[in-house]
């Protein structure tokens, strides 16, 4: 449940930018732990939920167990003062006050608000990264869109063929066992503290993957995981794709991908994998790759990720105590922040999911709650 009071004030104690997982956690814990009441949250989208609200492509799911990819707070929590379809365009700090310019995306009206504390929860998986061949394209006669902006108006029906062009390789790990026995659900429902115990076990399990990133200590574990990956791939995927599905990088260098059926789907006669190649152009109803492969296509879907390096864009944050905006500051200081949360030169600014906190091996929700605590 959430409530939005009329936004009639010009000054607030705290302004939260964004109402995804991080923004919602801040909204709850500011009142629950800190007793803050003078709080308002601005969200540019039509609903709160962040990346999970806007990413509606088929099969969208988390690769972290839900018992860990969830809030630690038990019971229903009420969200206060979230204003949707309201974008924050600029924020400037001077003499102890943040001045924030907002825009109502429904009416186009702008307003200026001030606050003592500014919390940015805009997230990294927000702005789709558009490939060069798609930007400004007017010659392709079919439909095309980014997976993060799924076109539900397109009726695909029984697809005659599906070609996937993959520029680089991934490490596909076997799916973990999922508890389905009635006893498990009974324990979760009726045994006190069992959910907390389960959450702790999941946390320790995911920490296993963090060791893989250690250059020296992770050697043996990387070798063990690689054996599991290759065994799973050889049992599951078509033999003609084995060479392409073998990672060509050191494990831990990329986020692992859980295989929930991808490799089995490759056995379909309708599926073709074009690996170690990339699309360079699309014209008419033809897509062409860098290696000269031409593919007939009615629909092109680019799953090219997000502008993760443009963390605040198009939101501009400046301060009288810093000569450049915060995005430039990140680029020139190797994206440094105290505990990924506080940035030098930007007082009273809290950056949730800030620099270097997204380790890629565990739950972002757990990390954000640690930041807020």
mmCIF file of C-alpha atoms in Angstrom:
data_model
loop_
_atom_site.group_PDB
_atom_site.id
_atom_site.type_symbol
_atom_site.label_atom_id
_atom_site.label_comp_id
_atom_site.label_asym_id
_atom_site.label_seq_id
_atom_site.Cartn_x
_atom_site.Cartn_y
_atom_site.Cartn_z
ATOM 1 C CA UNK A 1 0.000 0.000 0.000
ATOM 2 C CA UNK A 2 1.156 3.525 -0.628
ATOM 3 C CA UNK A 3 -0.168 7.014 -0.063
ATOM 4 C CA UNK A 4 0.590 10.222 -1.977
ATOM 5 C CA UNK A 5 -0.258 13.414 -0.155
ATOM 6 C CA UNK A 6 -0.665 16.636 -2.159
ATOM 7 C CA UNK A 7 2.777 18.004 -3.048
ATOM 8 C CA UNK A 8 2.115 21.530 -1.824
ATOM 9 C CA UNK A 9 5.220 22.147 0.272
ATOM 10 C CA UNK A 10 8.346 23.819 -1.085
ATOM 11 C CA UNK A 11 10.724 22.267 1.467
ATOM 12 C CA UNK A 12 11.095 18.707 2.799
ATOM 13 C CA UNK A 13 13.441 17.104 5.244
ATOM 14 C CA UNK A 14 14.241 14.281 2.825
ATOM 15 C CA UNK A 15 13.651 13.849 -0.909
ATOM 16 C CA UNK A 16 14.021 10.376 -2.408
ATOM 17 C CA UNK A 17 14.612 10.104 -6.165
ATOM 18 C CA UNK A 18 13.255 6.815 -7.499
ATOM 19 C CA UNK A 19 10.914 4.180 -6.093
ATOM 20 C CA UNK A 20 12.522 0.941 -7.177
ATOM 21 C CA UNK A 21 13.848 -1.613 -4.711
ATOM 22 C CA UNK A 22 16.262 0.939 -3.218
ATOM 23 C CA UNK A 23 13.760 3.799 -3.048
ATOM 24 C CA UNK A 24 11.096 1.639 -1.435
ATOM 25 C CA UNK A 25 13.589 0.351 1.151
ATOM 26 C CA UNK A 26 14.586 3.924 2.010
ATOM 27 C CA UNK A 27 10.955 4.995 2.216
ATOM 28 C CA UNK A 28 10.166 2.234 4.703
ATOM 29 C CA UNK A 29 13.287 2.355 6.849
ATOM 30 C CA UNK A 30 13.450 6.155 7.185
ATOM 31 C CA UNK A 31 10.172 6.017 9.082
ATOM 32 C CA UNK A 32 10.628 2.631 10.712
ATOM 33 C CA UNK A 33 14.151 3.151 12.076
ATOM 34 C CA UNK A 34 14.776 6.881 11.879
ATOM 35 C CA UNK A 35 11.343 8.235 12.639
ATOM 36 C CA UNK A 36 11.454 10.597 9.641
ATOM 37 C CA UNK A 37 8.030 11.899 8.626
ATOM 38 C CA UNK A 38 8.875 14.834 6.364
ATOM 39 C CA UNK A 39 9.738 12.661 3.359
ATOM 40 C CA UNK A 40 8.643 12.725 -0.295
ATOM 41 C CA UNK A 41 9.594 10.379 -3.134
ATOM 42 C CA UNK A 42 9.544 11.269 -6.847
ATOM 43 C CA UNK A 43 9.231 8.512 -9.451
ATOM 44 C CA UNK A 44 9.400 9.126 -13.213
ATOM 45 C CA UNK A 45 7.592 5.917 -14.198
ATOM 46 C CA UNK A 46 3.873 5.157 -14.008
ATOM 47 C CA UNK A 47 4.294 2.781 -11.069
ATOM 48 C CA UNK A 48 6.835 2.048 -8.367
ATOM 49 C CA UNK A 49 9.032 -1.045 -8.599
ATOM 50 C CA UNK A 50 11.953 0.272 -10.621
ATOM 51 C CA UNK A 51 13.516 -2.089 -13.125
ATOM 52 C CA UNK A 52 11.007 -4.789 -12.183
ATOM 53 C CA UNK A 53 8.126 -2.507 -13.126
ATOM 54 C CA UNK A 54 9.433 -1.510 -16.554
ATOM 55 C CA UNK A 55 11.060 -4.780 -17.622
ATOM 56 C CA UNK A 56 8.078 -6.862 -18.700
ATOM 57 C CA UNK A 57 9.658 -9.118 -21.307
ATOM 58 C CA UNK A 58 8.632 -12.801 -21.300
ATOM 59 C CA UNK A 59 10.535 -14.811 -18.725
ATOM 60 C CA UNK A 60 11.821 -11.842 -16.720
ATOM 61 C CA UNK A 61 13.091 -13.201 -13.407
ATOM 62 C CA UNK A 62 15.764 -12.725 -10.752
ATOM 63 C CA UNK A 63 18.818 -14.974 -10.615
ATOM 64 C CA UNK A 64 19.064 -14.639 -6.826
ATOM 65 C CA UNK A 65 16.853 -16.835 -4.566
ATOM 66 C CA UNK A 66 13.777 -14.880 -3.516
ATOM 67 C CA UNK A 67 14.375 -15.634 0.165
ATOM 68 C CA UNK A 68 17.478 -13.426 -0.150
ATOM 69 C CA UNK A 69 16.301 -11.113 -2.933
ATOM 70 C CA UNK A 70 13.690 -9.619 -0.630
ATOM 71 C CA UNK A 71 13.415 -7.160 2.232
ATOM 72 C CA UNK A 72 14.339 -8.221 5.737
ATOM 73 C CA UNK A 73 11.315 -6.370 7.140
ATOM 74 C CA UNK A 74 8.495 -8.760 8.016
ATOM 75 C CA UNK A 75 4.837 -7.936 7.451
ATOM 76 C CA UNK A 76 3.008 -5.369 5.379
ATOM 77 C CA UNK A 77 4.703 -1.995 5.207
ATOM 78 C CA UNK A 78 2.970 1.187 4.105
ATOM 79 C CA UNK A 79 4.738 3.521 1.683
ATOM 80 C CA UNK A 80 4.228 7.228 2.104
ATOM 81 C CA UNK A 81 4.201 10.161 -0.270
ATOM 82 C CA UNK A 82 5.313 8.607 -3.566
ATOM 83 C CA UNK A 83 4.529 10.835 -6.543
ATOM 84 C CA UNK A 84 4.524 8.995 -9.865
ATOM 85 C CA UNK A 85 5.213 10.429 -13.316
ATOM 86 C CA UNK A 86 7.411 13.075 -11.697
ATOM 87 C CA UNK A 87 10.991 13.301 -12.928
ATOM 88 C CA UNK A 88 13.835 14.980 -11.084
ATOM 89 C CA UNK A 89 15.907 16.890 -13.642
ATOM 90 C CA UNK A 90 18.549 18.692 -11.562
ATOM 91 C CA UNK A 91 19.754 18.913 -7.972
ATOM 92 C CA UNK A 92 22.234 21.455 -6.606
ATOM 93 C CA UNK A 93 23.757 21.703 -3.130
ATOM 94 C CA UNK A 94 24.686 25.010 -1.541
ATOM 95 C CA UNK A 95 25.000 26.150 2.082
ATOM 96 C CA UNK A 96 23.354 23.103 3.631
ATOM 97 C CA UNK A 97 20.365 22.930 1.299
ATOM 98 C CA UNK A 98 19.631 20.837 -1.794
ATOM 99 C CA UNK A 99 17.623 22.601 -4.501
ATOM 100 C CA UNK A 100 15.774 20.125 -6.713
ATOM 101 C CA UNK A 101 13.973 20.843 -9.970
ATOM 102 C CA UNK A 102 11.177 18.438 -10.848
ATOM 103 C CA UNK A 103 8.918 17.996 -13.861
ATOM 104 C CA UNK A 104 5.395 16.569 -13.968
ATOM 105 C CA UNK A 105 5.587 14.243 -16.972
ATOM 106 C CA UNK A 106 1.813 14.262 -17.388
ATOM 107 C CA UNK A 107 1.421 18.037 -17.631
ATOM 108 C CA UNK A 108 4.947 19.222 -18.413
ATOM 109 C CA UNK A 109 4.864 21.638 -15.474
ATOM 110 C CA UNK A 110 8.079 22.229 -13.536
ATOM 111 C CA UNK A 111 8.638 23.135 -9.895
ATOM 112 C CA UNK A 112 11.524 23.747 -7.522
ATOM 113 C CA UNK A 113 11.765 21.993 -4.159
ATOM 114 C CA UNK A 114 14.398 22.111 -1.426
ATOM 115 C CA UNK A 115 15.472 19.562 1.162
ATOM 116 C CA UNK A 116 18.086 18.905 3.817
ATOM 117 C CA UNK A 117 18.909 15.352 2.701
ATOM 118 C CA UNK A 118 18.779 14.023 -0.860
ATOM 119 C CA UNK A 119 18.635 10.254 -1.451
ATOM 120 C CA UNK A 120 19.230 9.016 -4.996
ATOM 121 C CA UNK A 121 17.773 5.596 -5.737
ATOM 122 C CA UNK A 122 17.719 5.844 -9.526
ATOM 123 C CA UNK A 123 19.404 2.482 -10.062
ATOM 124 C CA UNK A 124 21.767 1.325 -12.799
ATOM 125 C CA UNK A 125 19.340 -0.860 -14.771
ATOM 126 C CA UNK A 126 17.260 2.089 -15.872
ATOM 127 C CA UNK A 127 18.277 3.553 -19.246
ATOM 128 C CA UNK A 128 18.418 0.985 -22.105
ATOM 129 C CA UNK A 129 21.689 0.848 -24.034
ATOM 130 C CA UNK A 130 20.748 1.171 -27.694
ATOM 131 C CA UNK A 131 23.121 -0.423 -30.230
ATOM 132 C CA UNK A 132 24.610 1.836 -32.897
ATOM 133 C CA UNK A 133 22.744 0.107 -35.735
ATOM 134 C CA UNK A 134 19.374 0.894 -34.135
ATOM 135 C CA UNK A 135 19.887 4.560 -33.264
ATOM 136 C CA UNK A 136 17.994 6.685 -35.781
ATOM 137 C CA UNK A 137 17.269 3.728 -38.064
ATOM 138 C CA UNK A 138 14.489 4.493 -40.563
ATOM 139 C CA UNK A 139 15.172 1.888 -43.259
ATOM 140 C CA UNK A 140 14.239 -1.326 -41.442
ATOM 141 C CA UNK A 141 10.717 -2.315 -42.504
ATOM 142 C CA UNK A 142 9.964 -4.650 -39.630
ATOM 143 C CA UNK A 143 9.493 -3.977 -35.925
ATOM 144 C CA UNK A 144 12.331 -3.495 -33.482
ATOM 145 C CA UNK A 145 12.637 -2.687 -29.789
ATOM 146 C CA UNK A 146 14.838 -3.079 -26.731
ATOM 147 C CA UNK A 147 14.009 -5.963 -24.394
ATOM 148 C CA UNK A 148 13.662 -3.469 -21.521
ATOM 149 C CA UNK A 149 10.883 -1.694 -23.433
ATOM 150 C CA UNK A 150 8.956 -4.728 -24.603
ATOM 151 C CA UNK A 151 6.337 -4.098 -27.278
ATOM 152 C CA UNK A 152 3.300 -6.041 -26.070
ATOM 153 C CA UNK A 153 1.283 -4.838 -29.056
ATOM 154 C CA UNK A 154 3.316 -7.077 -31.353
ATOM 155 C CA UNK A 155 1.525 -10.396 -31.824
ATOM 156 C CA UNK A 156 4.265 -12.936 -32.460
ATOM 157 C CA UNK A 157 2.176 -16.104 -32.565
ATOM 158 C CA UNK A 158 3.990 -19.229 -33.759
ATOM 159 C CA UNK A 159 7.477 -17.965 -34.606
ATOM 160 C CA UNK A 160 8.785 -19.556 -37.808
ATOM 161 C CA UNK A 161 12.436 -19.042 -36.883
ATOM 162 C CA UNK A 162 14.570 -17.400 -34.212
ATOM 163 C CA UNK A 163 18.171 -16.301 -34.715
ATOM 164 C CA UNK A 164 20.255 -15.079 -31.800
ATOM 165 C CA UNK A 165 23.373 -13.028 -32.529
ATOM 166 C CA UNK A 166 25.740 -13.001 -29.540
ATOM 167 C CA UNK A 167 28.779 -10.740 -29.557
ATOM 168 C CA UNK A 168 30.480 -12.348 -26.553
ATOM 169 C CA UNK A 169 30.195 -15.464 -24.437
ATOM 170 C CA UNK A 170 28.732 -16.101 -21.007
ATOM 171 C CA UNK A 171 29.174 -18.659 -18.241
ATOM 172 C CA UNK A 172 25.968 -20.666 -17.870
ATOM 173 C CA UNK A 173 25.737 -22.503 -14.557
ATOM 174 C CA UNK A 174 23.301 -25.348 -13.837
ATOM 175 C CA UNK A 175 20.089 -24.281 -12.065
ATOM 176 C CA UNK A 176 20.149 -24.744 -8.278
ATOM 177 C CA UNK A 177 17.670 -27.127 -6.645
ATOM 178 C CA UNK A 178 14.334 -25.511 -5.845
ATOM 179 C CA UNK A 179 12.501 -26.760 -2.722
ATOM 180 C CA UNK A 180 9.018 -28.016 -3.599
ATOM 181 C CA UNK A 181 8.286 -30.486 -0.790
ATOM 182 C CA UNK A 182 5.276 -29.705 1.418
ATOM 183 C CA UNK A 183 7.435 -29.943 4.532
ATOM 184 C CA UNK A 184 9.531 -27.004 3.360
ATOM 185 C CA UNK A 185 6.477 -24.802 2.974
ATOM 186 C CA UNK A 186 5.150 -25.978 6.324
ATOM 187 C CA UNK A 187 8.392 -24.944 8.050
ATOM 188 C CA UNK A 188 8.352 -21.551 6.316
ATOM 189 C CA UNK A 189 4.773 -20.924 7.373
ATOM 190 C CA UNK A 190 4.692 -22.203 10.926
ATOM 191 C CA UNK A 191 8.172 -22.550 12.435
ATOM 192 C CA UNK A 192 9.381 -19.301 14.053
ATOM 193 C CA UNK A 193 12.633 -17.888 12.678
ATOM 194 C CA UNK A 194 12.910 -20.568 9.976
ATOM 195 C CA UNK A 195 12.696 -17.914 7.242
ATOM 196 C CA UNK A 196 15.558 -16.012 8.864
ATOM 197 C CA UNK A 197 17.612 -19.221 9.010
ATOM 198 C CA UNK A 198 16.826 -19.926 5.365
ATOM 199 C CA UNK A 199 17.818 -16.370 4.414
ATOM 200 C CA UNK A 200 21.127 -16.730 6.262
ATOM 201 C CA UNK A 201 21.889 -20.021 4.498
ATOM 202 C CA UNK A 202 21.157 -18.447 1.121
ATOM 203 C CA UNK A 203 23.455 -15.533 1.953
ATOM 204 C CA UNK A 204 26.299 -17.872 2.849
ATOM 205 C CA UNK A 205 25.676 -19.843 -0.329
ATOM 206 C CA UNK A 206 25.947 -16.802 -2.563
ATOM 207 C CA UNK A 207 29.093 -15.671 -0.740
ATOM 208 C CA UNK A 208 30.717 -18.790 -2.196
ATOM 209 C CA UNK A 209 30.667 -17.075 -5.597
ATOM 210 C CA UNK A 210 32.460 -14.013 -4.243
ATOM 211 C CA UNK A 211 35.564 -16.100 -3.563
ATOM 212 C CA UNK A 212 35.701 -16.907 -7.280
ATOM 213 C CA UNK A 213 36.813 -13.321 -7.923
ATOM 214 C CA UNK A 214 39.911 -13.680 -5.746
ATOM 215 C CA UNK A 215 42.814 -14.119 -8.158
ATOM 216 C CA UNK A 216 44.719 -16.531 -5.915
ATOM 217 C CA UNK A 217 42.258 -18.027 -3.428
ATOM 218 C CA UNK A 218 39.610 -18.626 -6.076
ATOM 219 C CA UNK A 219 41.698 -20.740 -8.464
ATOM 220 C CA UNK A 220 40.493 -24.152 -7.280
ATOM 221 C CA UNK A 221 36.857 -23.067 -6.975
ATOM 222 C CA UNK A 222 36.883 -21.518 -10.444
ATOM 223 C CA UNK A 223 38.215 -24.781 -11.817
ATOM 224 C CA UNK A 224 35.474 -26.727 -10.016
ATOM 225 C CA UNK A 225 32.710 -24.423 -11.316
ATOM 226 C CA UNK A 226 34.148 -24.594 -14.835
ATOM 227 C CA UNK A 227 33.919 -28.380 -14.755
ATOM 228 C CA UNK A 228 30.278 -28.117 -13.675
ATOM 229 C CA UNK A 229 29.560 -25.607 -16.442
ATOM 230 C CA UNK A 230 31.114 -27.748 -19.159
ATOM 231 C CA UNK A 231 29.449 -30.946 -17.904
ATOM 232 C CA UNK A 232 26.044 -29.251 -17.838
ATOM 233 C CA UNK A 233 26.577 -27.744 -21.291
ATOM 234 C CA UNK A 234 27.615 -31.055 -22.888
ATOM 235 C CA UNK A 235 24.611 -32.844 -21.384
ATOM 236 C CA UNK A 236 22.096 -30.148 -22.304
ATOM 237 C CA UNK A 237 23.079 -28.160 -25.397
ATOM 238 C CA UNK A 238 23.394 -29.384 -29.011
ATOM 239 C CA UNK A 239 26.903 -30.577 -29.851
ATOM 240 C CA UNK A 240 27.215 -28.078 -32.716
ATOM 241 C CA UNK A 241 27.153 -25.216 -30.200
ATOM 242 C CA UNK A 242 29.530 -26.644 -27.597
ATOM 243 C CA UNK A 243 32.559 -24.676 -28.799
ATOM 244 C CA UNK A 244 30.569 -21.418 -28.766
ATOM 245 C CA UNK A 245 29.090 -22.010 -25.300
ATOM 246 C CA UNK A 246 32.488 -22.615 -23.694
ATOM 247 C CA UNK A 247 33.563 -19.490 -21.762
ATOM 248 C CA UNK A 248 36.627 -17.780 -23.246
ATOM 249 C CA UNK A 249 37.313 -15.746 -20.109
ATOM 250 C CA UNK A 250 38.309 -16.389 -16.513
ATOM 251 C CA UNK A 251 35.280 -17.224 -14.379
ATOM 252 C CA UNK A 252 34.335 -14.346 -12.123
ATOM 253 C CA UNK A 253 35.115 -11.776 -14.796
ATOM 254 C CA UNK A 254 31.437 -11.660 -15.737
ATOM 255 C CA UNK A 255 28.252 -12.264 -13.809
ATOM 256 C CA UNK A 256 27.257 -15.917 -14.065
ATOM 257 C CA UNK A 257 24.005 -16.780 -15.848
ATOM 258 C CA UNK A 258 21.681 -19.439 -14.447
ATOM 259 C CA UNK A 259 20.457 -21.764 -17.187
ATOM 260 C CA UNK A 260 16.731 -22.314 -16.587
ATOM 261 C CA UNK A 261 16.135 -23.871 -20.011
ATOM 262 C CA UNK A 262 18.129 -21.782 -22.477
ATOM 263 C CA UNK A 263 20.392 -24.607 -23.600
ATOM 264 C CA UNK A 264 17.524 -27.062 -24.002
ATOM 265 C CA UNK A 265 15.722 -24.561 -26.232
ATOM 266 C CA UNK A 266 18.633 -24.707 -28.661
ATOM 267 C CA UNK A 267 17.481 -28.143 -29.798
ATOM 268 C CA UNK A 268 14.493 -26.548 -31.539
ATOM 269 C CA UNK A 269 14.851 -26.714 -35.337
ATOM 270 C CA UNK A 270 13.647 -23.098 -35.413
ATOM 271 C CA UNK A 271 16.638 -21.837 -33.391
ATOM 272 C CA UNK A 272 19.983 -20.649 -34.798
ATOM 273 C CA UNK A 273 22.879 -19.243 -32.773
ATOM 274 C CA UNK A 274 25.294 -16.838 -34.441
ATOM 275 C CA UNK A 275 28.089 -16.586 -31.857
ATOM 276 C CA UNK A 276 31.128 -14.316 -31.631
ATOM 277 C CA UNK A 277 29.562 -11.869 -34.055
ATOM 278 C CA UNK A 278 27.517 -8.668 -33.859
ATOM 279 C CA UNK A 279 24.840 -6.895 -35.849
ATOM 280 C CA UNK A 280 26.098 -3.852 -37.749
ATOM 281 C CA UNK A 281 23.073 -2.861 -39.832
ATOM 282 C CA UNK A 282 19.451 -3.617 -40.615
ATOM 283 C CA UNK A 283 17.737 -2.566 -43.805
ATOM 284 C CA UNK A 284 14.474 -3.612 -45.407
ATOM 285 C CA UNK A 285 13.831 -6.961 -43.766
ATOM 286 C CA UNK A 286 17.479 -7.998 -43.584
ATOM 287 C CA UNK A 287 19.945 -7.883 -40.697
ATOM 288 C CA UNK A 288 23.668 -7.988 -41.456
ATOM 289 C CA UNK A 289 26.477 -8.910 -39.049
ATOM 290 C CA UNK A 290 30.115 -7.845 -38.869
ATOM 291 C CA UNK A 291 31.188 -11.199 -40.359
ATOM 292 C CA UNK A 292 28.876 -10.767 -43.347
ATOM 293 C CA UNK A 293 26.038 -13.033 -42.208
ATOM 294 C CA UNK A 294 22.666 -11.885 -43.586
ATOM 295 C CA UNK A 295 19.521 -12.808 -41.667
ATOM 296 C CA UNK A 296 15.933 -12.342 -42.812
ATOM 297 C CA UNK A 297 13.937 -10.801 -39.976
ATOM 298 C CA UNK A 298 10.476 -9.357 -39.386
ATOM 299 C CA UNK A 299 11.250 -8.427 -35.771
ATOM 300 C CA UNK A 300 14.562 -7.419 -34.175
ATOM 301 C CA UNK A 301 14.868 -7.405 -30.383
ATOM 302 C CA UNK A 302 18.094 -6.044 -28.954
ATOM 303 C CA UNK A 303 19.014 -7.286 -25.498
ATOM 304 C CA UNK A 304 22.014 -5.015 -25.137
ATOM 305 C CA UNK A 305 21.682 -4.107 -21.488
ATOM 306 C CA UNK A 306 21.684 -0.693 -19.867
ATOM 307 C CA UNK A 307 23.718 2.503 -19.615
ATOM 308 C CA UNK A 308 25.217 1.367 -16.324
ATOM 309 C CA UNK A 309 28.169 3.749 -16.628
ATOM 310 C CA UNK A 310 25.842 6.743 -16.879
ATOM 311 C CA UNK A 311 24.486 6.165 -13.415
ATOM 312 C CA UNK A 312 22.653 9.463 -12.863
ATOM 313 C CA UNK A 313 21.770 10.325 -16.490
ATOM 314 C CA UNK A 314 19.685 12.230 -17.417
ATOM 315 C CA UNK A 315 19.502 13.461 -13.788
ATOM 316 C CA UNK A 316 22.199 16.140 -13.192
ATOM 317 C CA UNK A 317 23.643 16.552 -9.672
ATOM 318 C CA UNK A 318 25.960 19.479 -8.826
ATOM 319 C CA UNK A 319 27.396 21.064 -5.696
ATOM 320 C CA UNK A 320 29.012 24.353 -4.719
ATOM 321 C CA UNK A 321 31.759 22.252 -3.109
ATOM 322 C CA UNK A 322 32.722 20.480 -6.349
ATOM 323 C CA UNK A 323 33.770 21.973 -9.681
ATOM 324 C CA UNK A 324 32.016 19.308 -11.788
ATOM 325 C CA UNK A 325 28.735 17.410 -11.723
ATOM 326 C CA UNK A 326 28.686 14.067 -9.932
ATOM 327 C CA UNK A 327 28.794 11.967 -13.119
ATOM 328 C CA UNK A 328 31.990 13.717 -14.224
ATOM 329 C CA UNK A 329 33.305 13.428 -10.671
ATOM 330 C CA UNK A 330 32.801 9.654 -10.827
ATOM 331 C CA UNK A 331 34.643 9.385 -14.142
ATOM 332 C CA UNK A 332 37.644 11.398 -12.907
ATOM 333 C CA UNK A 333 37.941 9.678 -9.516
ATOM 334 C CA UNK A 334 37.389 6.065 -10.606
ATOM 335 C CA UNK A 335 33.862 6.212 -9.142
ATOM 336 C CA UNK A 336 34.824 6.437 -5.501
ATOM 337 C CA UNK A 337 32.356 6.830 -2.649
ATOM 338 C CA UNK A 338 32.596 6.114 1.060
ATOM 339 C CA UNK A 339 31.057 2.667 1.462
ATOM 340 C CA UNK A 340 29.436 3.248 -1.921
ATOM 341 C CA UNK A 341 27.078 5.714 -0.266
ATOM 342 C CA UNK A 342 28.620 9.140 0.462
ATOM 343 C CA UNK A 343 30.511 11.203 -2.126
ATOM 344 C CA UNK A 344 33.140 13.792 -1.241
ATOM 345 C CA UNK A 345 32.029 17.277 -2.263
ATOM 346 C CA UNK A 346 28.330 16.406 -2.168
ATOM 347 C CA UNK A 347 27.218 16.748 1.490
ATOM 348 C CA UNK A 348 23.974 15.170 2.687
ATOM 349 C CA UNK A 349 23.701 13.148 -0.529
ATOM 350 C CA UNK A 350 23.034 9.436 -0.076
ATOM 351 C CA UNK A 351 23.580 7.307 -3.169
ATOM 352 C CA UNK A 352 21.864 3.945 -2.875
ATOM 353 C CA UNK A 353 23.382 1.284 -5.110
ATOM 354 C CA UNK A 354 26.350 3.622 -5.479
ATOM 355 C CA UNK A 355 29.825 2.899 -6.866
ATOM 356 C CA UNK A 356 31.259 -0.583 -6.396
ATOM 357 C CA UNK A 357 28.420 -2.004 -4.296
ATOM 358 C CA UNK A 358 27.019 -4.151 -7.115
ATOM 359 C CA UNK A 359 29.329 -7.122 -6.691
ATOM 360 C CA UNK A 360 27.242 -9.322 -8.992
ATOM 361 C CA UNK A 361 27.295 -12.385 -6.754
ATOM 362 C CA UNK A 362 24.629 -11.694 -4.137
ATOM 363 C CA UNK A 363 21.428 -9.797 -3.431
ATOM 364 C CA UNK A 364 21.256 -6.091 -4.209
ATOM 365 C CA UNK A 365 18.381 -5.794 -1.720
ATOM 366 C CA UNK A 366 20.640 -7.019 1.086
ATOM 367 C CA UNK A 367 23.327 -4.499 0.054
ATOM 368 C CA UNK A 368 20.900 -1.568 -0.105
ATOM 369 C CA UNK A 369 19.463 -2.381 3.329
ATOM 370 C CA UNK A 370 23.012 -2.416 4.681
ATOM 371 C CA UNK A 371 23.563 1.033 3.163
ATOM 372 C CA UNK A 372 20.405 2.401 4.755
ATOM 373 C CA UNK A 373 21.191 0.863 8.150
#
